[in-house]
GROMACS .gro file of N, CA and C in nm:
model
  426
    1MET      N    1  -2.329  -0.707  -3.392
    1MET     CA    2  -2.356  -0.573  -3.344
    1MET      C    3  -2.222  -0.508  -3.305
    2ASN      N    4  -2.202  -0.386  -3.345
    2ASN     CA    5  -2.080  -0.311  -3.315
    2ASN      C    6  -2.092  -0.243  -3.178
    3LEU      N    7  -1.977  -0.210  -3.120
    3LEU     CA    8  -1.976  -0.148  -2.987
    3LEU      C    9  -2.057  -0.019  -2.984
    4HIS      N   10  -2.044   0.065  -3.084
    4HIS     CA   11  -2.113   0.194  -3.082
    4HIS      C   12  -2.265   0.178  -3.094
    5GLU      N   13  -2.311   0.062  -3.129
    5GLU     CA   14  -2.456   0.039  -3.141
    5GLU      C   15  -2.517  -0.010  -3.010
    6THR      N   16  -2.434  -0.049  -2.913
    6THR     CA   17  -2.488  -0.097  -2.785
    6THR      C   18  -2.508   0.020  -2.688
    7ALA      N   19  -2.586  -0.004  -2.582
    7ALA     CA   20  -2.609   0.100  -2.481
    7ALA      C   21  -2.478   0.136  -2.411
    8MET      N   22  -2.397   0.035  -2.383
    8MET     CA   23  -2.268   0.060  -2.320
    8MET      C   24  -2.177   0.139  -2.413
    9GLY      N   25  -2.179   0.105  -2.542
    9GLY     CA   26  -2.098   0.176  -2.640
    9GLY      C   27  -2.144   0.320  -2.655
   10GLN      N   28  -2.276   0.343  -2.656
   10GLN     CA   29  -2.330   0.479  -2.665
   10GLN      C   30  -2.282   0.562  -2.544
   11ARG      N   31  -2.288   0.499  -2.427
   11ARG     CA   32  -2.246   0.570  -2.305
   11ARG      C   33  -2.097   0.602  -2.312
   12PHE      N   34  -2.016   0.507  -2.358
   12PHE     CA   35  -1.874   0.529  -2.369
   12PHE      C   36  -1.842   0.643  -2.465
   13PHE      N   37  -1.897   0.639  -2.585
   13PHE     CA   38  -1.864   0.738  -2.688
   13PHE      C   39  -1.927   0.875  -2.661
   14ASN      N   40  -2.044   0.879  -2.599
   14ASN     CA   41  -2.113   1.006  -2.580
   14ASN      C   42  -2.085   1.072  -2.444
   15VAL      N   43  -2.045   0.993  -2.344
   15VAL     CA   44  -2.025   1.050  -2.211
   15VAL      C   45  -1.882   1.031  -2.161
   16GLN      N   46  -1.840   0.906  -2.154
   16GLN     CA   47  -1.711   0.878  -2.092
   16GLN      C   48  -1.592   0.928  -2.174
   17LEU      N   49  -1.592   0.906  -2.304
   17LEU     CA   50  -1.481   0.949  -2.388
   17LEU      C   51  -1.467   1.102  -2.389
   18PRO      N   52  -1.575   1.180  -2.405
   18PRO     CA   53  -1.559   1.326  -2.397
   18PRO      C   54  -1.507   1.372  -2.260
   19ALA      N   55  -1.555   1.306  -2.153
   19ALA     CA   56  -1.506   1.343  -2.019
   19ALA      C   57  -1.357   1.311  -2.007
   20LEU      N   58  -1.314   1.200  -2.061
   20LEU     CA   59  -1.173   1.162  -2.059
   20LEU      C   60  -1.090   1.263  -2.137
   21ILE      N   61  -1.137   1.303  -2.253
   21ILE     CA   62  -1.065   1.401  -2.335
   21ILE      C   63  -1.053   1.534  -2.262
   22ASN      N   64  -1.163   1.580  -2.198
   22ASN     CA   65  -1.158   1.705  -2.123
   22ASN      C   66  -1.060   1.696  -2.006
   23THR      N   67  -1.058   1.585  -1.939
   23THR     CA   68  -0.966   1.566  -1.826
   23THR      C   69  -0.822   1.569  -1.874
   24LEU      N   70  -0.794   1.505  -1.986
   24LEU     CA   71  -0.658   1.507  -2.041
   24LEU      C   72  -0.618   1.649  -2.082
   25LYS      N   73  -0.711   1.725  -2.137
   25LYS     CA   74  -0.682   1.865  -2.171
   25LYS      C   75  -0.651   1.946  -2.046
   26GLU      N   76  -0.726   1.922  -1.938
   26GLU     CA   77  -0.701   1.994  -1.812
   26GLU      C   78  -0.565   1.958  -1.755
   27ILE      N   79  -0.530   1.832  -1.762
   27ILE     CA   80  -0.399   1.788  -1.713
   27ILE      C   81  -0.288   1.851  -1.795
   28ALA      N   82  -0.304   1.853  -1.927
   28ALA     CA   83  -0.202   1.913  -2.014
   28ALA      C   84  -0.189   2.062  -1.986
   29ALA      N   85  -0.301   2.130  -1.965
   29ALA     CA   86  -0.296   2.273  -1.933
   29ALA      C   87  -0.228   2.297  -1.799
   30ALA      N   88  -0.257   2.213  -1.701
   30ALA     CA   89  -0.196   2.228  -1.569
   30ALA      C   90  -0.046   2.203  -1.575
   31LEU      N   91  -0.004   2.106  -1.657
   31LEU     CA   92   0.138   2.077  -1.668
   31LEU      C   93   0.213   2.186  -1.744
   32SER      N   94   0.145   2.259  -1.829
   32SER     CA   95   0.212   2.364  -1.905
   32SER      C   96   0.227   2.493  -1.824
   33ARG      N   97   0.149   2.508  -1.717
   33ARG     CA   98   0.161   2.626  -1.630
   33ARG      C   99   0.274   2.604  -1.532
   34PRO      N  100   0.342   2.713  -1.491
   34PRO     CA  101   0.444   2.695  -1.387
   34PRO      C  102   0.377   2.654  -1.256
   35ALA      N  103   0.444   2.566  -1.183
   35ALA     CA  104   0.388   2.517  -1.057
   35ALA      C  105   0.387   2.629  -0.954
   36PRO      N  106   0.275   2.645  -0.882
   36PRO     CA  107   0.274   2.746  -0.776
   36PRO      C  108   0.365   2.701  -0.662
   37SER      N  109   0.424   2.797  -0.598
   37SER     CA  110   0.513   2.764  -0.487
   37SER      C  111   0.431   2.725  -0.366
   38ALA      N  112   0.454   2.604  -0.319
   38ALA     CA  113   0.383   2.556  -0.201
   38ALA      C  114   0.461   2.591  -0.075
   39ILE      N  115   0.580   2.648  -0.093
   39ILE     CA  116   0.663   2.682   0.022
   39ILE      C  117   0.627   2.822   0.070
   40SER      N  118   0.594   2.832   0.197
   40SER     CA  119   0.568   2.964   0.251
   40SER      C  120   0.687   3.001   0.338
   41PHE      N  121   0.756   3.104   0.299
   41PHE     CA  122   0.878   3.143   0.368
   41PHE      C  123   0.846   3.240   0.481
   42PRO      N  124   0.921   3.233   0.590
   42PRO     CA  125   0.903   3.330   0.697
   42PRO      C  126   0.935   3.471   0.649
   43ALA      N  127   0.901   3.569   0.729
   43ALA     CA  128   0.919   3.709   0.690
   43ALA      C  129   1.067   3.747   0.677
   44ASP      N  130   1.156   3.666   0.732
   44ASP     CA  131   1.298   3.696   0.726
   44ASP      C  132   1.346   3.696   0.581
   45PRO      N  133   1.394   3.810   0.531
   45PRO     CA  134   1.438   3.814   0.390
   45PRO      C  135   1.563   3.729   0.366
   46ARG      N  136   1.636   3.696   0.471
   46ARG     CA  137   1.757   3.613   0.457
   46ARG      C  138   1.728   3.466   0.484
   47PHE      N  139   1.601   3.427   0.483
   47PHE     CA  140   1.564   3.291   0.520
   47PHE      C  141   1.639   3.186   0.438
   48LEU      N  142   1.634   3.196   0.305
   48LEU     CA  143   1.698   3.094   0.221
   48LEU      C  144   1.849   3.092   0.241
   49THR      N  145   1.910   3.208   0.255
   49THR     CA  146   2.054   3.214   0.279
   49THR      C  147   2.088   3.150   0.412
   50SER      N  148   2.013   3.184   0.515
   50SER     CA  149   2.036   3.126   0.648
   50SER      C  150   2.015   2.975   0.645
   51LEU      N  151   1.911   2.931   0.576
   51LEU     CA  152   1.882   2.788   0.567
   51LEU      C  153   1.995   2.716   0.494
   52TYR      N  154   2.041   2.775   0.384
   52TYR     CA  155   2.146   2.712   0.304
   52TYR      C  156   2.276   2.697   0.384
   53TYR      N  157   2.312   2.800   0.460
   53TYR     CA  158   2.437   2.796   0.536
   53TYR      C  159   2.421   2.734   0.675
   54GLY      N  160   2.302   2.681   0.704
   54GLY     CA  161   2.282   2.614   0.832
   54GLY      C  162   2.271   2.709   0.949
   55GLU      N  163   2.237   2.835   0.923
   55GLU     CA  164   2.228   2.934   1.029
   55GLU      C  165   2.083   2.959   1.073
   56TYR      N  166   1.989   2.894   1.006
   56TYR     CA  167   1.848   2.916   1.040
   56TYR      C  168   1.815   2.843   1.168
   57GLU      N  169   1.751   2.913   1.259
   57GLU     CA  170   1.711   2.851   1.385
   57GLU      C  171   1.561   2.826   1.381
   58ALA      N  172   1.524   2.699   1.389
   58ALA     CA  173   1.384   2.660   1.382
   58ALA      C  174   1.309   2.707   1.506
   59ASP      N  175   1.179   2.721   1.493
   59ASP     CA  176   1.096   2.765   1.604
   59ASP      C  177   1.105   2.673   1.724
   60VAL      N  178   1.136   2.546   1.701
   60VAL     CA  179   1.141   2.451   1.811
   60VAL      C  180   1.250   2.489   1.912
   61PHE      N  181   1.350   2.565   1.869
   61PHE     CA  182   1.459   2.603   1.958
   61PHE      C  183   1.439   2.742   2.018
   62LYS      N  184   1.335   2.813   1.978
   62LYS     CA  185   1.310   2.948   2.028
   62LYS      C  186   1.212   2.942   2.145
   63PRO      N  187   1.224   3.036   2.240
   63PRO     CA  188   1.128   3.038   2.351
   63PRO      C  189   0.985   3.058   2.299
   64ASP      N  190   0.892   2.988   2.360
   64ASP     CA  191   0.753   2.995   2.318
   64ASP      C  192   0.666   3.020   2.440
   65LYS      N  193   0.592   3.129   2.438
   65LYS     CA  194   0.509   3.166   2.553
   65LYS      C  195   0.402   3.062   2.582
   66ARG      N  196   0.364   2.983   2.483
   66ARG     CA  197   0.263   2.879   2.505
   66ARG      C  198   0.313   2.770   2.599
   67LEU      N  199   0.445   2.758   2.614
   67LEU     CA  200   0.502   2.656   2.701
   67LEU      C  201   0.514   2.703   2.846
   68THR      N  202   0.493   2.830   2.871
   68THR     CA  203   0.510   2.886   3.006
   68THR      C  204   0.430   2.811   3.112
   69PRO      N  205   0.300   2.782   3.093
   69PRO     CA  206   0.228   2.710   3.199
   69PRO      C  207   0.285   2.571   3.226
   70PHE      N  208   0.333   2.504   3.122
   70PHE     CA  209   0.392   2.372   3.140
   70PHE      C  210   0.524   2.381   3.217
   71ASN      N  211   0.605   2.481   3.182
   71ASN     CA  212   0.732   2.501   3.251
   71ASN      C  213   0.709   2.533   3.399
   72GLN      N  214   0.609   2.616   3.426
   72GLN     CA  215   0.579   2.651   3.564
   72GLN      C  216   0.533   2.528   3.643
   73ALA      N  217   0.450   2.445   3.582
   73ALA     CA  218   0.403   2.323   3.649
   73ALA      C  219   0.519   2.231   3.682
   74VAL      N  220   0.613   2.215   3.589
   74VAL     CA  221   0.729   2.130   3.613
   74VAL      C  222   0.813   2.186   3.727
   75GLN      N  223   0.834   2.318   3.726
   75GLN     CA  224   0.914   2.379   3.833
   75GLN      C  225   0.848   2.363   3.969
   76GLN      N  226   0.716   2.376   3.975
   76GLN     CA  227   0.645   2.359   4.103
   76GLN      C  228   0.658   2.215   4.153
   77LYS      N  229   0.642   2.119   4.063
   77LYS     CA  230   0.654   1.978   4.103
   77LYS      C  231   0.796   1.946   4.151
   78GLU      N  232   0.894   2.006   4.085
   78GLU     CA  233   1.033   1.983   4.123
   78GLU      C  234   1.060   2.043   4.262
   79LYS      N  235   1.009   2.164   4.287
   79LYS     CA  236   1.028   2.227   4.418
   79LYS      C  237   0.960   2.146   4.529
   80ALA      N  238   0.848   2.084   4.498
   80ALA     CA  239   0.779   2.001   4.597
   80ALA      C  240   0.851   1.868   4.618
   81LEU      N  241   0.917   1.817   4.517
   81LEU     CA  242   0.982   1.687   4.524
   81LEU      C  243   1.117   1.692   4.595
   82LEU      N  244   1.195   1.794   4.568
   82LEU     CA  245   1.332   1.800   4.620
   82LEU      C  246   1.340   1.794   4.773
   83PRO      N  247   1.254   1.864   4.849
   83PRO     CA  248   1.264   1.852   4.995
   83PRO      C  249   1.234   1.711   5.047
   84LEU      N  250   1.161   1.632   4.971
   84LEU     CA  251   1.127   1.497   5.014
   84LEU      C  252   1.241   1.397   4.995
   85LEU      N  253   1.341   1.436   4.916
   85LEU     CA  254   1.452   1.346   4.886
   85LEU      C  255   1.569   1.368   4.983
   86SER      N  256   1.640   1.261   5.010
   86SER     CA  257   1.763   1.276   5.089
   86SER      C  258   1.866   1.348   5.003
   87SER      N  259   1.976   1.387   5.063
   87SER     CA  260   2.078   1.460   4.986
   87SER      C  261   2.134   1.373   4.875
   88GLU      N  262   2.155   1.244   4.903
   88GLU     CA  263   2.205   1.153   4.799
   88GLU      C  264   2.102   1.135   4.687
   89ALA      N  265   1.976   1.120   4.724
   89ALA     CA  266   1.871   1.104   4.624
   89ALA      C  267   1.853   1.233   4.545
   90SER      N  268   1.871   1.346   4.611
   90SER     CA  269   1.859   1.475   4.544
   90SER      C  270   1.967   1.490   4.437
   91ILE      N  271   2.088   1.451   4.471
   91ILE     CA  272   2.199   1.458   4.375
   91ILE      C  273   2.173   1.362   4.259
   92ALA      N  274   2.128   1.241   4.290
   92ALA     CA  275   2.097   1.144   4.185
   92ALA      C  276   1.985   1.196   4.095
   93PHE      N  277   1.886   1.261   4.154
   93PHE     CA  278   1.774   1.316   4.076
   93PHE      C  279   1.823   1.426   3.983
   94GLU      N  280   1.911   1.513   4.033
   94GLU     CA  281   1.965   1.620   3.948
   94GLU      C  282   2.049   1.563   3.834
   95GLN      N  283   2.125   1.456   3.863
   95GLN     CA  284   2.202   1.391   3.757
   95GLN      C  285   2.110   1.328   3.653
   96TYR      N  286   2.001   1.271   3.701
   96TYR     CA  287   1.901   1.214   3.611
   96TYR      C  288   1.842   1.323   3.521
   97GLN      N  289   1.807   1.437   3.581
   97GLN     CA  290   1.751   1.547   3.502
   97GLN      C  291   1.850   1.596   3.396
   98THR      N  292   1.975   1.605   3.432
   98THR     CA  293   2.078   1.649   3.338
   98THR      C  294   2.090   1.550   3.222
   99ALA      N  295   2.088   1.421   3.254
   99ALA     CA  296   2.096   1.320   3.149
   99ALA      C  297   1.975   1.326   3.056
  100VAL      N  298   1.856   1.346   3.113
  100VAL     CA  299   1.734   1.356   3.031
  100VAL      C  300   1.741   1.480   2.941
  101GLN      N  301   1.788   1.591   2.995
  101GLN     CA  302   1.799   1.713   2.916
  101GLN      C  303   1.898   1.697   2.802
  102CYS      N  304   2.010   1.630   2.829
  102CYS     CA  305   2.109   1.606   2.722
  102CYS      C  306   2.049   1.517   2.613
  103ARG      N  307   1.978   1.411   2.655
  103ARG     CA  308   1.914   1.323   2.557
  103ARG      C  309   1.811   1.400   2.475
  104ASN      N  310   1.726   1.480   2.540
  104ASN     CA  311   1.623   1.555   2.469
  104ASN      C  312   1.684   1.654   2.372
  105SER      N  313   1.794   1.718   2.411
  105SER     CA  314   1.862   1.810   2.320
  105SER      C  315   1.915   1.736   2.198
  106ALA      N  316   1.974   1.618   2.220
  106ALA     CA  317   2.027   1.540   2.108
  106ALA      C  318   1.914   1.497   2.014
  107VAL      N  319   1.800   1.458   2.071
  107VAL     CA  320   1.686   1.418   1.988
  107VAL      C  321   1.635   1.536   1.906
  108LEU      N  322   1.626   1.654   1.969
  108LEU     CA  323   1.582   1.774   1.897
  108LEU      C  324   1.678   1.809   1.785
  109GLU      N  325   1.807   1.801   1.813
  109GLU     CA  326   1.906   1.831   1.709
  109GLU      C  327   1.898   1.730   1.595
  110GLN      N  328   1.877   1.604   1.628
  110GLN     CA  329   1.864   1.501   1.525
  110GLN      C  330   1.739   1.527   1.441
  111ALA      N  331   1.628   1.562   1.504
  111ALA     CA  332   1.504   1.590   1.431
  111ALA      C  333   1.521   1.713   1.341
  112TYR      N  334   1.588   1.814   1.392
  112TYR     CA  335   1.612   1.935   1.314
  112TYR      C  336   1.698   1.903   1.192
  113ALA      N  337   1.807   1.828   1.214
  113ALA     CA  338   1.896   1.794   1.103
  113ALA      C  339   1.824   1.709   0.999
  114SER      N  340   1.742   1.616   1.045
  114SER     CA  341   1.666   1.531   0.953
  114SER      C  342   1.567   1.614   0.872
  115GLY      N  343   1.496   1.703   0.939
  115GLY     CA  344   1.402   1.791   0.870
  115GLY      C  345   1.471   1.882   0.771
  116TYR      N  346   1.586   1.934   0.810
  116TYR     CA  347   1.663   2.022   0.723
  116TYR      C  348   1.708   1.947   0.598
  117ARG      N  349   1.763   1.826   0.618
  117ARG     CA  350   1.808   1.746   0.502
  117ARG      C  351   1.690   1.714   0.410
  118THR      N  352   1.578   1.678   0.469
  118THR     CA  353   1.460   1.645   0.389
  118THR      C  354   1.413   1.766   0.310
  119ALA      N  355   1.408   1.881   0.376
  119ALA     CA  356   1.363   2.003   0.308
  119ALA      C  357   1.456   2.039   0.193
  120VAL      N  358   1.586   2.029   0.215
  120VAL     CA  359   1.682   2.063   0.110
  120VAL      C  360   1.671   1.963  -0.006
  121GLN      N  361   1.655   1.835   0.026
  121GLN     CA  362   1.640   1.735  -0.081
  121GLN      C  363   1.514   1.760  -0.161
  122MET      N  364   1.404   1.793  -0.093
  122MET     CA  365   1.278   1.821  -0.164
  122MET      C  366   1.292   1.946  -0.248
  123PHE      N  367   1.358   2.046  -0.194
  123PHE     CA  368   1.379   2.171  -0.267
  123PHE      C  369   1.465   2.146  -0.390
  124ALA      N  370   1.574   2.071  -0.372
  124ALA     CA  371   1.662   2.041  -0.484
  124ALA      C  372   1.592   1.953  -0.588
  125ALA      N  373   1.510   1.860  -0.543
  125ALA     CA  374   1.439   1.773  -0.636
  125ALA      C  375   1.341   1.853  -0.721
  126GLY      N  376   1.285   1.958  -0.663
  126GLY     CA  377   1.192   2.042  -0.738
  126GLY      C  378   1.261   2.129  -0.841
  127LEU      N  379   1.391   2.154  -0.823
  127LEU     CA  380   1.464   2.239  -0.916
  127LEU      C  381   1.524   2.163  -1.032
  128GLY      N  382   1.552   2.036  -1.012
  128GLY     CA  383   1.622   1.958  -1.113
  128GLY      C  384   1.529   1.905  -1.220
  129PRO      N  385   1.589   1.843  -1.321
  129PRO     CA  386   1.506   1.784  -1.427
  129PRO      C  387   1.426   1.667  -1.372
  130GLN      N  388   1.313   1.643  -1.430
  130GLN     CA  389   1.229   1.531  -1.388
  130GLN      C  390   1.295   1.401  -1.429
  131PRO      N  391   1.293   1.299  -1.342
  131PRO     CA  392   1.352   1.171  -1.380
  131PRO      C  393   1.272   1.107  -1.492
  132PRO      N  394   1.339   1.031  -1.577
  132PRO     CA  395   1.267   0.967  -1.688
  132PRO      C  396   1.168   0.864  -1.635
  133VAL      N  397   1.057   0.853  -1.703
  133VAL     CA  398   0.956   0.755  -1.667
  133VAL      C  399   0.999   0.621  -1.724
  134PRO      N  400   1.008   0.518  -1.639
  134PRO     CA  401   1.052   0.387  -1.692
  134PRO      C  402   0.947   0.330  -1.784
  135GLU      N  403   0.996   0.269  -1.890
  135GLU     CA  404   0.905   0.206  -1.986
  135GLU      C  405   0.867   0.069  -1.934
  136HIS      N  406   0.739   0.038  -1.942
  136HIS     CA  407   0.690  -0.091  -1.895
  136HIS      C  408   0.691  -0.190  -2.011
  137GLU      N  409   0.742  -0.307  -1.984
  137GLU     CA  410   0.740  -0.411  -2.086
  137GLU      C  411   0.601  -0.468  -2.095
  138GLU      N  412   0.563  -0.501  -2.214
  138GLU     CA  413   0.428  -0.557  -2.232
  138GLU      C  414   0.426  -0.700  -2.184
  139ASP      N  415   0.310  -0.736  -2.133
  139ASP     CA  416   0.288  -0.872  -2.086
  139ASP      C  417   0.296  -0.971  -2.202
  140SER      N  418   0.353  -1.085  -2.177
  140SER     CA  419   0.356  -1.186  -2.283
  140SER      C  420   0.218  -1.245  -2.308
  141ASN      N  421   0.125  -1.222  -2.209
  141ASN     CA  422  -0.011  -1.274  -2.225
  141ASN      C  423  -0.099  -1.183  -2.308
  142GLY      N  424  -0.057  -1.061  -2.326
  142GLY     CA  425  -0.154  -0.986  -2.398
  142GLY      C  426  -0.131  -0.856  -2.443
   0.00000   0.00000   0.00000
């Protein structure tokens, strides 16, 4: 009995193979169309120029009104804490705050630089030629 004479063969030739051919046609059509831009640029017309020259300031470094309640809570807690500390402890606490702020700034700058490098690499990768697909060697078993 041949494959096309079996129920499984009928299903393959009449259902699965046509679906596979249609899917391959859709993939070929999608690959022949230009890729839509997934990048949404801010309203700033100089965005790409600023980004390229490292002059773009990310939102993380800009004041955000959503942070106001958190900033106020921190300031209130600090005002309540400082009178409870001795003058030496108060100075040590201020030095601690300065050190934490310096560390947080360094972390933010590192995150920004990392994100910037990643974005530029992804942007450049999208502009360049596609890397060749490596050829797979056939198994010696089959």
